[in-house]
């Protein structure tokens, strides 16, 4: 197959765009999902950092409260020893107990702030806020201290009041090395990446951290933040300070100078006003998260790729099945060539794209193809059609196409050329189609009938263009032609004829109701005495628009659409009414014949209506004659014989009309029991000078006589013809030589009141 419809191409070209859009949408969805997941997991990681901080703070709180508990117990021992008035024993006890609790040193503080220490020194601790607080009766702890005795080891002083009988009599102070509390802080978290620090509300470190990720060299956390870090996500040092001042916990994140993102959770400790900071590099906090996100992203991408692959697969499968369907739709199953659908799309596109007169559309069929099907069967019929297709296709030039439209009708789109050239090409096709006969003894021909329409108006739709070629083809078929290829060009007359036919079709019912159909009568003159022996009823259309219209113009159309059945009945009733009137007027009417269309035979009971009409007028049946045409006989002999029998039963006579107009067989005379034989005017074209015609007419008349049939010669126009027929013993003549068809009033005068008729030479308008 060549060429594909543009529509499909368009769709196919849009496909990648659709795919891209789908992929983008999918990517956006995956992106959105990944970001949402990232946020959710980040929140989760932050919550986890908070949990770790909580745990560490609990540890610190417990450790501090344990320390205070220990100091209280030791204080009680000291007070008891003090009551023994043995100060050395007190110091000795503390010196011995202190290392057990990990204190650097301890001291008993008098109410004036002087401390007696396990180092054997007396130190003034009145300036220590924690000692003062203990002397006021509360447990207290100091900030980071560097004791003069241990200048390198930071330490913290815990102080508890010493009470005797509920009264504060002094305080017990203990210096704990920072390293001991640090141990508590350095809880393994986030694989050692996280660390904990403790600050005072002013930001001063109680404990900083020795963790590798902790920034060193700062005493104050706020200073550390503002000078060596950038706070992320809108967090600020002021916000942190405000939270700490209000005792609120919280989280913030920042980036260090070397670009490490960190998340920090802060919360107040239960002891003192310390704040604990739990810091984790974001990467460490979200390491698990990142893994999940990466996994999710990978899964998303994999799903997207699979999805796309699936779409591509489905599209490819769809395209394949569509291509298969298209191939089926564009292939004619009988010929295996282009289908009608393909041809029509292609032809319409080509015609529209070229100037007027570029193409000629040819509608061609095979005369009497039905016979091939009947004789050889439909399989051989199909094989023949395939052969015809191939023969025509082989004779096409580039840019020309052929297809089988239906049955044995083909359409060809040919490049237009002068008529002789087109005719030669058509003849070439016909010769190729019939080449199989060469050398055959028993030849059977496949004659082509072709209608050619030169596309002079490319704006017409293809159906109209095809219709015009069809009209031309049908015109060819209407006339007998023995050539292998009979063709005819479409002309506007033919189109006008069809328009007229359409108009007739539209107006027929109205015309019948308005009595625009009028019955004319043509006398049948007896050759014995010149009297009017009968008449034929011939219908005319007295059209208010077109004037008098002859039956040749409208009868074929009515035969096609079936309206002729109604019209014939109408004519029959008019004839019955006329005969009734004549009888009522006291005249002796002559028999009148009416024509009966072949379409009546479609209804086996059609004669019932005739009988009913006839009975209504109470006429003698011999006044009615029914004319049946010879072609009707050929079509359906059995039905006709039955109908004639029924006509006879009604008492009517029956005539065989137009005998000799076609290729009549004498068998008709043998089989058809008609009463009257009407010789067609084909016998009387010319002046009867041809002896062969004369012999034939004489013989037919003689034969009819022997078969007891009366004879009427139609279309007799000259006096010599009348004389010849009189000599040949023809009974009647119906022809212009005596009278033309005339209105009933005129006929009455001629038939009932006038003298016998004498012939005269007349020339028909057609001659
Ligand atoms: P037909 O039945 O063979 O009628 C005879 C035709 O020959 C009439 O043509 C008549 O005018 C014509 N004719 C008679 N003598 C001559 C002559 O000397 N020279 C020439 N050139 N023609 C002559 P008309 O009236 O035009 O009718 C044509 C055909 O139309 C009729 O042929 C008949 O087949 C059909 N027709 C007419 N009226 C009716 C009708 O009511 N029903 C049916 N079904 N067919 C009708
Ligand atoms: Mg007739
Ligand atoms: Mg006739």
mmCIF file of N, CA, C and O in Angstrom, residues 1 327-340 385-386 389-390 403-407 410:
data_model
loop_
_atom_site.group_PDB
_atom_site.id
_atom_site.type_symbol
_atom_site.label_atom_id
_atom_site.label_comp_id
_atom_site.label_asym_id
_atom_site.label_seq_id
_atom_site.Cartn_x
_atom_site.Cartn_y
_atom_site.Cartn_z
ATOM 1 N N UNK A 1 0.865 -1.185 0.000
ATOM 2 C CA UNK A 1 0.000 0.000 0.000
ATOM 3 C C UNK A 1 0.902 1.236 0.000
ATOM 4 O O UNK A 1 1.870 1.311 0.719
ATOM 5 N N UNK A 327 -4.462 -1.492 7.392
ATOM 6 C CA UNK A 327 -4.142 -2.299 6.202
ATOM 7 C C UNK A 327 -5.390 -3.039 5.735
ATOM 8 O O UNK A 327 -5.673 -3.107 4.539
ATOM 9 N N UNK A 328 -6.153 -3.548 6.728
ATOM 10 C CA UNK A 328 -7.383 -4.266 6.373
ATOM 11 C C UNK A 328 -8.380 -3.329 5.724
ATOM 12 O O UNK A 328 -8.991 -3.629 4.699
ATOM 13 N N UNK A 329 -8.534 -2.125 6.363
ATOM 14 C CA UNK A 329 -9.527 -1.172 5.857
ATOM 15 C C UNK A 329 -9.140 -0.649 4.486
ATOM 16 O O UNK A 329 -9.989 -0.274 3.702
ATOM 17 N N UNK A 330 -7.831 -0.609 4.230
ATOM 18 C CA UNK A 330 -7.384 -0.038 2.970
ATOM 19 C C UNK A 330 -7.130 -1.101 1.906
ATOM 20 O O UNK A 330 -6.573 -0.821 0.868
ATOM 21 N N UNK A 331 -7.482 -2.319 2.228
ATOM 22 C CA UNK A 331 -7.300 -3.378 1.238
ATOM 23 C C UNK A 331 -8.656 -3.969 0.881
ATOM 24 O O UNK A 331 -9.441 -4.300 1.770
ATOM 25 N N UNK A 332 -8.889 -4.068 -0.381
ATOM 26 C CA UNK A 332 -10.147 -4.667 -0.815
ATOM 27 C C UNK A 332 -9.998 -6.187 -0.737
ATOM 28 O O UNK A 332 -9.071 -6.752 -1.337
ATOM 29 N N UNK A 333 -10.873 -6.846 0.027
ATOM 30 C CA UNK A 333 -10.701 -8.287 0.214
ATOM 31 C C UNK A 333 -10.841 -9.077 -1.090
ATOM 32 O O UNK A 333 -10.284 -10.163 -1.207
ATOM 33 N N UNK A 334 -11.560 -8.532 -2.040
ATOM 34 C CA UNK A 334 -11.790 -9.289 -3.279
ATOM 35 C C UNK A 334 -10.594 -9.178 -4.221
ATOM 36 O O UNK A 334 -10.056 -10.183 -4.687
ATOM 37 N N UNK A 335 -10.136 -7.925 -4.448
ATOM 38 C CA UNK A 335 -9.055 -7.756 -5.432
ATOM 39 C C UNK A 335 -7.680 -7.805 -4.778
ATOM 40 O O UNK A 335 -6.681 -7.991 -5.456
ATOM 41 N N UNK A 336 -7.639 -7.582 -3.454
ATOM 42 C CA UNK A 336 -6.346 -7.518 -2.770
ATOM 43 C C UNK A 336 -5.654 -6.195 -3.022
ATOM 44 O O UNK A 336 -4.530 -5.975 -2.582
ATOM 45 N N UNK A 337 -6.309 -5.288 -3.723
ATOM 46 C CA UNK A 337 -5.726 -3.970 -4.020
ATOM 47 C C UNK A 337 -6.324 -2.906 -3.122
ATOM 48 O O UNK A 337 -6.849 -3.209 -2.048
ATOM 49 N N UNK A 338 -6.244 -1.664 -3.574
ATOM 50 C CA UNK A 338 -6.764 -0.558 -2.771
ATOM 51 C C UNK A 338 -8.255 -0.728 -2.515
ATOM 52 O O UNK A 338 -8.996 -1.149 -3.396
ATOM 53 N N UNK A 339 -8.642 -0.349 -1.292
ATOM 54 C CA UNK A 339 -10.068 -0.395 -0.977
ATOM 55 C C UNK A 339 -10.721 0.914 -1.399
ATOM 56 O O UNK A 339 -10.037 1.908 -1.685
ATOM 57 N N UNK A 340 -12.015 0.911 -1.366
ATOM 58 C CA UNK A 340 -12.780 2.105 -1.705
ATOM 59 C C UNK A 340 -12.413 3.251 -0.764
ATOM 60 O O UNK A 340 -12.204 4.385 -1.196
ATOM 61 N N UNK A 385 -12.583 -10.503 -10.977
ATOM 62 C CA UNK A 385 -12.478 -9.107 -10.543
ATOM 63 C C UNK A 385 -11.032 -8.773 -10.164
ATOM 64 O O UNK A 385 -10.536 -7.686 -10.454
ATOM 65 N N UNK A 386 -10.358 -9.733 -9.519
ATOM 66 C CA UNK A 386 -8.958 -9.521 -9.133
ATOM 67 C C UNK A 386 -8.111 -9.338 -10.392
ATOM 68 O O UNK A 386 -7.260 -8.459 -10.468
ATOM 69 N N UNK A 389 -8.701 -5.977 -11.890
ATOM 70 C CA UNK A 389 -8.006 -4.960 -11.092
ATOM 71 C C UNK A 389 -6.529 -4.899 -11.485
ATOM 72 O O UNK A 389 -5.975 -3.838 -11.735
ATOM 73 N N UNK A 390 -5.901 -6.081 -11.550
ATOM 74 C CA UNK A 390 -4.463 -6.131 -11.849
ATOM 75 C C UNK A 390 -4.185 -5.582 -13.246
ATOM 76 O O UNK A 390 -3.208 -4.873 -13.461
ATOM 77 N N UNK A 403 -9.534 1.420 -7.809
ATOM 78 C CA UNK A 403 -10.063 0.599 -6.727
ATOM 79 C C UNK A 403 -11.388 0.001 -7.174
ATOM 80 O O UNK A 403 -12.002 0.486 -8.118
ATOM 81 N N UNK A 404 -11.761 -1.070 -6.473
ATOM 82 C CA UNK A 404 -13.078 -1.644 -6.741
ATOM 83 C C UNK A 404 -14.028 -0.971 -5.769
ATOM 84 O O UNK A 404 -13.812 -0.986 -4.562
ATOM 85 N N UNK A 405 -15.058 -0.323 -6.293
ATOM 86 C CA UNK A 405 -15.988 0.416 -5.436
ATOM 87 C C UNK A 405 -16.997 -0.548 -4.817
ATOM 88 O O UNK A 405 -17.219 -0.547 -3.617
ATOM 89 N N UNK A 406 -17.602 -1.353 -5.631
ATOM 90 C CA UNK A 406 -18.560 -2.354 -5.153
ATOM 91 C C UNK A 406 -18.855 -3.273 -6.326
ATOM 92 O O UNK A 406 -18.673 -2.867 -7.483
ATOM 93 N N UNK A 407 -19.273 -4.498 -6.015
ATOM 94 C CA UNK A 407 -19.611 -5.481 -7.050
ATOM 95 C C UNK A 407 -18.547 -5.449 -8.152
ATOM 96 O O UNK A 407 -17.376 -5.642 -7.879
ATOM 97 N N UNK A 410 -15.521 -0.338 -10.828
ATOM 98 C CA UNK A 410 -14.201 0.165 -10.462
ATOM 99 C C UNK A 410 -14.174 1.673 -10.638
ATOM 100 O O UNK A 410 -14.891 2.215 -11.474
#
